[in-house]
Coordinates of C-alpha atoms in Angstrom, one line a residue:
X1341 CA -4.2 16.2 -17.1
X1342 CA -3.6 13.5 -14.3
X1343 CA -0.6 11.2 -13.9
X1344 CA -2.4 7.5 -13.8
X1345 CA -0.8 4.1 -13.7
X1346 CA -1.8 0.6 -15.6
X1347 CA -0.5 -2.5 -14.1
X1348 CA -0.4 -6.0 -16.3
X1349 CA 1.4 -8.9 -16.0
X1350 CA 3.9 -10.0 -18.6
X1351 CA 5.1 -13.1 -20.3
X1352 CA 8.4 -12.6 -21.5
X1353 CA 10.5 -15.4 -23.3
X1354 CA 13.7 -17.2 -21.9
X1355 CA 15.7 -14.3 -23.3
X1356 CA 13.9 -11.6 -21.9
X1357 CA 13.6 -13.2 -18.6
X1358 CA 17.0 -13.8 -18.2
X1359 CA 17.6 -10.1 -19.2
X1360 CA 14.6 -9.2 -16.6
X1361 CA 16.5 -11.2 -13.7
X1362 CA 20.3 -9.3 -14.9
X1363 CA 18.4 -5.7 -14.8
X1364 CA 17.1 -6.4 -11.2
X1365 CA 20.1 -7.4 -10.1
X1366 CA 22.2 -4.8 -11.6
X1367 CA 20.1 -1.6 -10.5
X1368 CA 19.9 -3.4 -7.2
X1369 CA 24.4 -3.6 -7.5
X1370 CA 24.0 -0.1 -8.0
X1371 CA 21.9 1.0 -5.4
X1372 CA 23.5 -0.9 -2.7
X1373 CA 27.2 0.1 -4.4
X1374 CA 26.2 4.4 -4.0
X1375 CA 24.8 3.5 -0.2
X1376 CA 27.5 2.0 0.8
X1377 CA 29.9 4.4 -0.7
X1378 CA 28.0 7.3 0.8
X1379 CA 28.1 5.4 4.7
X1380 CA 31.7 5.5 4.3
X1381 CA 32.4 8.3 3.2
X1382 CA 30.3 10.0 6.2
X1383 CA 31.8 8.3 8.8
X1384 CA 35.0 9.5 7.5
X1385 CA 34.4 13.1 6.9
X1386 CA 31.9 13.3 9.3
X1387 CA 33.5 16.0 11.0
X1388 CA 34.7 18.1 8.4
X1389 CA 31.5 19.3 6.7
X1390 CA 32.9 21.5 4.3
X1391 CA 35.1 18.4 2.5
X1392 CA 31.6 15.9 2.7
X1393 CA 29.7 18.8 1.0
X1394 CA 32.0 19.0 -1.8
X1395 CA 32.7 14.7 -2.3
X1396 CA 32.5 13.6 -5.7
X1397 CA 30.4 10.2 -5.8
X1398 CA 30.5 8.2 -8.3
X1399 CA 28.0 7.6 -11.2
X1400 CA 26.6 4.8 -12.7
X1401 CA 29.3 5.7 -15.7
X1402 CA 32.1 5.2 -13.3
X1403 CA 30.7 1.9 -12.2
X1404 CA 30.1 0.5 -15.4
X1405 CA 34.1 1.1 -16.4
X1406 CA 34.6 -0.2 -12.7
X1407 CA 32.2 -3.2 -13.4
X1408 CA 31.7 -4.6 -17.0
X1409 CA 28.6 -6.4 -16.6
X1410 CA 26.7 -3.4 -16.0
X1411 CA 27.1 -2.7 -19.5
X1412 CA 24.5 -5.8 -20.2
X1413 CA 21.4 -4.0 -19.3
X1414 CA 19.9 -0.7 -20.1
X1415 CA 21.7 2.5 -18.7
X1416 CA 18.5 4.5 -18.0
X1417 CA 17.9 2.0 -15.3
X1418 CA 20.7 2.7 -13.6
X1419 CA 20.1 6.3 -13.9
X1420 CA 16.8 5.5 -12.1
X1421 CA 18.7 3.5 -9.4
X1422 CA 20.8 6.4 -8.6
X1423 CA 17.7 8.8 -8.2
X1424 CA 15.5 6.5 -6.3
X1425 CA 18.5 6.4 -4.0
X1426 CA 18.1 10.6 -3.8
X1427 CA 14.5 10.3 -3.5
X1428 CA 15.2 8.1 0.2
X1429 CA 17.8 10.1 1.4
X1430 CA 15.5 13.5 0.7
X1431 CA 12.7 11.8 2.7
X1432 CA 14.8 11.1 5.5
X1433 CA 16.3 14.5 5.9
X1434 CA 12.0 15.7 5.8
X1435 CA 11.0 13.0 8.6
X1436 CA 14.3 14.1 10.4
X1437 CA 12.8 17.5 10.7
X1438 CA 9.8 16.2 12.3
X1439 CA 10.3 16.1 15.7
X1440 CA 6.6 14.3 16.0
X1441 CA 8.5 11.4 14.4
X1442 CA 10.5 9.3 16.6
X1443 CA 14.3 7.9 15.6
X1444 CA 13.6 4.6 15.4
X1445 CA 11.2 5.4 12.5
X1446 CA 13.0 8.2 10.5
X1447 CA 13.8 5.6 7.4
X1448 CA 17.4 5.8 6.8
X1449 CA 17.7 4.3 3.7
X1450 CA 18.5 0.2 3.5
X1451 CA 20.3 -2.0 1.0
X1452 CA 18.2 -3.7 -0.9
X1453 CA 18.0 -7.6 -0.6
X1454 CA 18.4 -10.3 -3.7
X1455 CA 15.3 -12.3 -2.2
X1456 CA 12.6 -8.9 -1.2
X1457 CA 11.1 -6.7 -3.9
X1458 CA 12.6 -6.8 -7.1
X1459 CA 11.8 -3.5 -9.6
X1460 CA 13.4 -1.1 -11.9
X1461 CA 12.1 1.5 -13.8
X1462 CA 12.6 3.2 -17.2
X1463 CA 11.6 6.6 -18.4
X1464 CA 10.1 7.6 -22.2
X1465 CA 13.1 8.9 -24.3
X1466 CA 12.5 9.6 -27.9
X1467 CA 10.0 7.3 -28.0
X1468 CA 11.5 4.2 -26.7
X1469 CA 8.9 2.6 -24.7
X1470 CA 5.7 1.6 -26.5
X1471 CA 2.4 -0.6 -26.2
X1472 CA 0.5 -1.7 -28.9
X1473 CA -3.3 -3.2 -27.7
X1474 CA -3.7 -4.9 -30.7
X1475 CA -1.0 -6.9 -30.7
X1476 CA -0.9 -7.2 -26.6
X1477 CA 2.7 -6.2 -26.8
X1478 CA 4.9 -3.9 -24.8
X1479 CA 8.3 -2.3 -25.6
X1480 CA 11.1 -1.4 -24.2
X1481 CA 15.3 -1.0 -24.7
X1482 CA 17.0 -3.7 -24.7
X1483 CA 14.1 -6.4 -24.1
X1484 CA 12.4 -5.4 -27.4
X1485 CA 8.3 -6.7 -27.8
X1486 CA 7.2 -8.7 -24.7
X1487 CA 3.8 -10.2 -24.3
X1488 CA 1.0 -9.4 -22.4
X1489 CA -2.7 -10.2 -21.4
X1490 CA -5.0 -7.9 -20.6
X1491 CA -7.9 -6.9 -22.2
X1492 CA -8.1 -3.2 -21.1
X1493 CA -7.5 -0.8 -23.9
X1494 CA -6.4 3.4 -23.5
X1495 CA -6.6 5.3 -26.6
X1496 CA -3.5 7.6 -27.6
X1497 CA -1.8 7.0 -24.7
X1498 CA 1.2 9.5 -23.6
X1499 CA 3.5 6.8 -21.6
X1500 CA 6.0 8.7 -19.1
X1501 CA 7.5 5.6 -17.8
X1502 CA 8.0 2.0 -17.1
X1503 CA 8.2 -0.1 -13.8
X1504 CA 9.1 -3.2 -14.5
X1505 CA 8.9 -5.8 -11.3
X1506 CA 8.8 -9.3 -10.3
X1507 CA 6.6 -10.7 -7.5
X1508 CA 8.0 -13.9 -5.0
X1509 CA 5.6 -15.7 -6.6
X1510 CA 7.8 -15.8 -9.4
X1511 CA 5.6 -13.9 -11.6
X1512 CA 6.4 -10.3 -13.6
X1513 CA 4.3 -6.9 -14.2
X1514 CA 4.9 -3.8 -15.6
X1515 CA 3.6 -0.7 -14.3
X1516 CA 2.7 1.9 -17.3
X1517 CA 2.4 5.3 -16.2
X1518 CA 1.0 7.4 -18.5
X1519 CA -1.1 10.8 -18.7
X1520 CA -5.1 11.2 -18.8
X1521 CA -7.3 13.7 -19.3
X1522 CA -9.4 13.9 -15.9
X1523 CA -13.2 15.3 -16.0
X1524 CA -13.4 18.0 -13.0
X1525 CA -17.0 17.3 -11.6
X1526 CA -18.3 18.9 -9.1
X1527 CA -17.8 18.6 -5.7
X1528 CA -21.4 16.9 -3.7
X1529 CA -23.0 20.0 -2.5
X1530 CA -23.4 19.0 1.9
X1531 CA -26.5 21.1 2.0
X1532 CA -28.5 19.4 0.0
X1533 CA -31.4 18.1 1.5
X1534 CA -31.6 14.8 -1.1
X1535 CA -28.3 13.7 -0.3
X1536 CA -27.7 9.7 -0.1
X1537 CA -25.6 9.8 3.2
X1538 CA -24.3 6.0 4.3
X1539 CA -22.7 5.8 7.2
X1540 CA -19.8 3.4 8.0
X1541 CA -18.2 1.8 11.3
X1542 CA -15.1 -0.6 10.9
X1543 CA -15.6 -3.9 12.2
X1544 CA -13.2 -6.5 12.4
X1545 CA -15.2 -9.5 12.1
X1546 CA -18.0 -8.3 9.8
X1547 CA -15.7 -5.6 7.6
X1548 CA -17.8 -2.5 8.6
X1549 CA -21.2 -2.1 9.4
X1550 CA -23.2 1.1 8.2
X1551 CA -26.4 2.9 9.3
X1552 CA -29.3 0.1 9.0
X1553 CA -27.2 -2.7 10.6
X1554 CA -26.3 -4.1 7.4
X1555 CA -22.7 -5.6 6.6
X1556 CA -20.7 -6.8 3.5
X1557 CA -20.4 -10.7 2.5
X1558 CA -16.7 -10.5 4.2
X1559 CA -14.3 -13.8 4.7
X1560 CA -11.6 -13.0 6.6
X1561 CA -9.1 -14.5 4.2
X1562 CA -6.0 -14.9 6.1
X1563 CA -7.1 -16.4 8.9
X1564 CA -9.0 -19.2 6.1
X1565 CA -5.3 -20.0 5.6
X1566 CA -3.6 -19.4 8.6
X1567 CA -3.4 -22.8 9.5
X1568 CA -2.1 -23.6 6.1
X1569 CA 0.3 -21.2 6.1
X1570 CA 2.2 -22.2 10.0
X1571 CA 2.5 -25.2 8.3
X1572 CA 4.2 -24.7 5.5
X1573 CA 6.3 -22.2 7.6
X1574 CA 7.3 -25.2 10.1
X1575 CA 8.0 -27.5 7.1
X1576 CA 10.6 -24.3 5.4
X1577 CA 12.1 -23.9 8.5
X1578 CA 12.9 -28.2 9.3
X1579 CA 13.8 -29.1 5.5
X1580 CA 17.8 -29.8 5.0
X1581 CA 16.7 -30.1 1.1
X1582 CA 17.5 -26.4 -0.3
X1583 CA 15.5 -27.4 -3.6
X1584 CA 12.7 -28.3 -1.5
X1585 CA 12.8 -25.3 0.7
X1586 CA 12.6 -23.2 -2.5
X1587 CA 9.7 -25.0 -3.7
X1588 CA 8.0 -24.7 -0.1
X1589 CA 9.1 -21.0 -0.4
X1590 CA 7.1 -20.6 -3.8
X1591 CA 4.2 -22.1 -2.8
X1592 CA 3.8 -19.6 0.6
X1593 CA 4.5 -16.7 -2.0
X1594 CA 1.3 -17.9 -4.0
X1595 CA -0.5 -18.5 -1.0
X1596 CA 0.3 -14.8 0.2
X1597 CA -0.7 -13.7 -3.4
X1598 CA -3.5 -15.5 -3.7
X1599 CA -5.0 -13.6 0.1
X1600 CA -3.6 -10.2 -1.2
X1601 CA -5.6 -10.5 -4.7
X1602 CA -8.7 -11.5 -3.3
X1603 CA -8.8 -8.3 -0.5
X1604 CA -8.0 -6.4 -3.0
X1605 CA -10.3 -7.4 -5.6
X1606 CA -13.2 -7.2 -2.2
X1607 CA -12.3 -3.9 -1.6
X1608 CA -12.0 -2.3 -4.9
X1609 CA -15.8 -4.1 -6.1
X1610 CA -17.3 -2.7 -2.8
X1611 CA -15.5 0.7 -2.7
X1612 CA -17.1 1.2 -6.5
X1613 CA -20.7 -0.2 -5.8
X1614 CA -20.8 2.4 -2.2
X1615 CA -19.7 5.3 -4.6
X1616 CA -22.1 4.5 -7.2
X1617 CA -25.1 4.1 -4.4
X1618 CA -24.4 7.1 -2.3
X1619 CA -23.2 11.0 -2.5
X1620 CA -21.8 11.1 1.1
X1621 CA -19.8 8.0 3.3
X1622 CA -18.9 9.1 6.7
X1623 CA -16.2 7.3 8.6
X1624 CA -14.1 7.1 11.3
X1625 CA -10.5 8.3 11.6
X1626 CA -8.4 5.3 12.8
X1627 CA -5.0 5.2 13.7
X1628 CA -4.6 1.1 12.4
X1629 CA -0.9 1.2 13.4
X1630 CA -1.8 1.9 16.9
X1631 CA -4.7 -0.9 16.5
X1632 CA -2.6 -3.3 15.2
X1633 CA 0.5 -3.2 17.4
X1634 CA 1.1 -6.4 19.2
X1635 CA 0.6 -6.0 23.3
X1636 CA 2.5 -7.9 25.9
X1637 CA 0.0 -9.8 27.9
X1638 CA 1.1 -8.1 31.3
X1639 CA -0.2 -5.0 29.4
X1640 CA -3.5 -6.0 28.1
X1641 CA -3.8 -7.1 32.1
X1642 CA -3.3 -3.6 33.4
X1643 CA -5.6 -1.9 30.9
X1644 CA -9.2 -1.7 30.4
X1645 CA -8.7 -2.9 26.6
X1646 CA -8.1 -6.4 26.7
X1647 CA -7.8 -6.7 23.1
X1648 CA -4.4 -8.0 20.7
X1649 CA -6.1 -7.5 17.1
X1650 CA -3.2 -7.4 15.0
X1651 CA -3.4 -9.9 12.6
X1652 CA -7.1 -9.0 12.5
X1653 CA -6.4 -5.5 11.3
X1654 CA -4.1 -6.1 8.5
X1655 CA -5.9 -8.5 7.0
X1656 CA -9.2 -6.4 6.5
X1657 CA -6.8 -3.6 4.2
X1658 CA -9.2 -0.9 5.5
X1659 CA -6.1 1.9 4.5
X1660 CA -6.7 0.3 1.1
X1661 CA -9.9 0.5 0.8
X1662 CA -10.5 4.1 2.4
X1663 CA -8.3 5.5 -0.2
X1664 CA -10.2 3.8 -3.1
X1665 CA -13.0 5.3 -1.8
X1666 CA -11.6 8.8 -1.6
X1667 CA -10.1 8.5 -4.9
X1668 CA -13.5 6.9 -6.5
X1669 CA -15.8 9.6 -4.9
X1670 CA -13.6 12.7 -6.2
X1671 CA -13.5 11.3 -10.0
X1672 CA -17.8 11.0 -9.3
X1673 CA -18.2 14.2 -7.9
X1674 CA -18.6 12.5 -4.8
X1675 CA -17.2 13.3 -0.8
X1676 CA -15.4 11.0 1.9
X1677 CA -15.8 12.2 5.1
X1678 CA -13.6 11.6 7.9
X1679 CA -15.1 12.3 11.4
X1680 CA -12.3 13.4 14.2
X1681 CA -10.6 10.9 15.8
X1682 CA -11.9 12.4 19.1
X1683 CA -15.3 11.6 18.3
X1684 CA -17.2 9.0 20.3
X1685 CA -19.0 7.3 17.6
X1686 CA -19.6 4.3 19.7
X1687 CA -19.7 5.7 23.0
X1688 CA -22.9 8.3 22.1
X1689 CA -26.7 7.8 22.0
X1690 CA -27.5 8.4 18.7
X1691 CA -31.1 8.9 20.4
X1692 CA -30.1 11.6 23.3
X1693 CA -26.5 12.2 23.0
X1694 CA -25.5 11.0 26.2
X1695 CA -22.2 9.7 26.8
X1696 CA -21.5 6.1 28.1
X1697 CA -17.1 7.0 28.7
X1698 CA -17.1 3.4 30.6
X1699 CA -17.8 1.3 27.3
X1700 CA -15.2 -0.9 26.7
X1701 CA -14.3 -2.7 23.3
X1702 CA -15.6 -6.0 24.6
X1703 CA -18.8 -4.2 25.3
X1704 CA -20.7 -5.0 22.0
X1705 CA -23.8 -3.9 22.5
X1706 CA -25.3 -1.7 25.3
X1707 CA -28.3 0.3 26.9
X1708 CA -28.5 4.1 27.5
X1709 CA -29.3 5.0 31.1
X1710 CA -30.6 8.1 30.1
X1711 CA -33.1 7.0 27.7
X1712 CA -33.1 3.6 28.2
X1713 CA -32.4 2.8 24.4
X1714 CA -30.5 0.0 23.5
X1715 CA -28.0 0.0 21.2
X1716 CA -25.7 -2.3 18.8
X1717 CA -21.9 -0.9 18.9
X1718 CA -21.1 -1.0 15.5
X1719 CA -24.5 0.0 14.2
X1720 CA -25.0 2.9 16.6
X1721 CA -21.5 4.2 15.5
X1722 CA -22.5 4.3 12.0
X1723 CA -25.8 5.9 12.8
X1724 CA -23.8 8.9 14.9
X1725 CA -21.3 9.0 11.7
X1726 CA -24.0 9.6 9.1
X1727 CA -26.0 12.0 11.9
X1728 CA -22.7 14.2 11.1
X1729 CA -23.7 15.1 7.8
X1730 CA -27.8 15.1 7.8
X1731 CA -28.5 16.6 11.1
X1732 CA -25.5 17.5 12.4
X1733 CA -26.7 16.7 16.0
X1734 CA -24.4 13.2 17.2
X1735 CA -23.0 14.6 20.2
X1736 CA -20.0 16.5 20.2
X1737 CA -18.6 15.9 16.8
X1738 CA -15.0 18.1 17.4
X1739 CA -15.0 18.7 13.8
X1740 CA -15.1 16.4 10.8
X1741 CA -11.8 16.1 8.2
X1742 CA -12.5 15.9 4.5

């Protein structure tokens, strides 16, 4: 058995969006109320451990007496607020312990704002929440049937819970999670000798680039709008109107929708159709936060890379689309392969194994002085990536993760 989720948008009535829109709000009140009751109460008992270990917070029950309008919406939400709230502060404590980790980034946890990501979720009790695919209907307590369109169907499905949310685009989705029964193929025997082995190298213009040379039919989506977008960024930021800021404000949200559906739907059709063709993919292991951090130009002067890629990182969604792949090739039988970070994809003839260590990034193609090949970056990566796996004999490999 294996937890899975099914995402599909909703279309509830004025009643059940106005119920919707009280929920948010109200698991957000309670959230924000236990944080801010739990900041307090540290600062003042801070140095008497023994009376903070034993401080009695209050529940969502105490809140609702406290605050009457709680009342309105389903109390297993709140419930749910109150653990999500456990869940942060139990991931902080972990990252705490991880001295590899630095303060800044340890994730104490925020209040949640009215205008960010609005969700709240609701757990299977006695049968409460159901879906029926006839019908296209969904229910749940309080809201009772809501509509739906979506033409996937799962038989008998075992629901454990409901996330309902609601994007800035104005638009809401529920998030079924439910259980499946999961095939256990087997695992793509590596010593094979008739194993369809693709190499890939990331490229930020062209997506990646594998083995032959060949590349995906890739537009860089947000840099088609990018112009559009500063624009109506400009325009949100000069209006005095507040109706006509909001309206600006929706139509960025669909704009930012629109790029973030279309990645995804690129990277989900191409992470399927490499899957299907091949038993092996070899890439790279990248650190993308490290790629994508923005450099002062003083230091892009004082360093060999002169390169600021930021904007062109995030938009290709390659941490996406790696662990599509991952999760695609284990439900086929199929393997992922991650080569070290260490190794020198680029910077090794896939011919002799030398080592060119003064290749820079703007360096995109270049010719070994050892065996006077010459070589395409990106394509001579991917060749040294897929040598890892078929002949084993790109350079010094330090290792490969799976």
């Amino acid at each position: 058995m294996k937890l899975k989720a099914l995402k599909i948008r909703i279309y509830p009535n004025v009643k059940q969006t106005t119920l919707l829109n009280k929920t948010f709000g109200c698991t957000r009140f309670v959230y924000n109320s236990m944080l801010s009751e739990r900041k307090k109460v540290y600062g003042e008992l801070k140095e008497l451990p023994r009376e903070l270990y034993e401080y009695k917070y209050k529940t969502e029950k105490q809140l609702k007496e406290e605050f009457p309008f709680l009342k309105e919406v389903d109390s297993i939400t709140l419930q749910q607020a109150r653990m999500n709230l456990g869940i942060a502060y139990e991931n902080f404590f972990r990252r705490c312990k991880d001295s590899r980790i630095p303060m800044s980034e340890k994730g104490f946890p925020k209040f949640k704002k009215k205008n960010a990501k609005n969700s709240f979720r609701t757990i299977m009790i006695n049968g409460n929440l159901k879906i029926d695919f006839d019908l296209k209907k969904i229910k749940a307590p309080k809201f009772g049937w809501i509509n739906f369109r979506d033409d996937r169907r799962i038989e008998d499905i075992k629901i454990h819970s409901m996330t309902f949310s609601r994007t800035s685009s104005l638009k809401y989705y529920v998030s079924i999670l439910y259980e499946d029964v999961v095939e256990n193929k087997p695992q793509v025997d590596l010593n094979r000798t008739d194993l369809k082995v693709k190499g890939l190298d990331m490229s930020l213009t062209n997506f990646f680039v594998d083995d032959e040379g060949n590349s995906p039919q890739y537009d860089r989506n947000y840099r088609t709008y990018e112009k559009k977008l500063s624009e109506l960024y400009i325009r949100i930021s000069t209006t005095k109107s507040k109706t006509l800021r909001n309206k600006l404000k929706l139509r960025l949200a669909r704009i930012h929708e629109h790029i973030s559906n279309k990645r995804k739907d690129f990277n989900e059709k191409l992470s399927t159709q490499l899957v299907k063709e091949n038993d092996v993919i070899v890439i790279e292991s990248l650190s993308l936060k490290d790629m994508a951090k923005f450099r002062k130009w003083e230091e892009r002067r004082n360093s060999k890379d002169k390169s600021n890629h930021g904007k062109s990182v995030h938009d290709l969604g390659w941490y996406y689309f790696v662990q599509r792949l991952k999760t695609k090739a284990q439900e086929q039988g199929k393997s992922v392969i991650e080569a070290s970070k260490w190794f020198a994809s680029s910077k090794t003839c896939n011919v002799c194994g030398y080592a060119n260590r003064d290749l820079t990034i703007e360096d995109r193609s270049w010719i070994c002085p050892h065996c006077g090949t010459e070589h395409n970056r990106d394509e001579n990566a991917a060749i040294n990536l897929k040598n890892l796996i078929t002949t084993g004999t790109a350079g010094s490999a330090d290792g490969i993760q799976s």
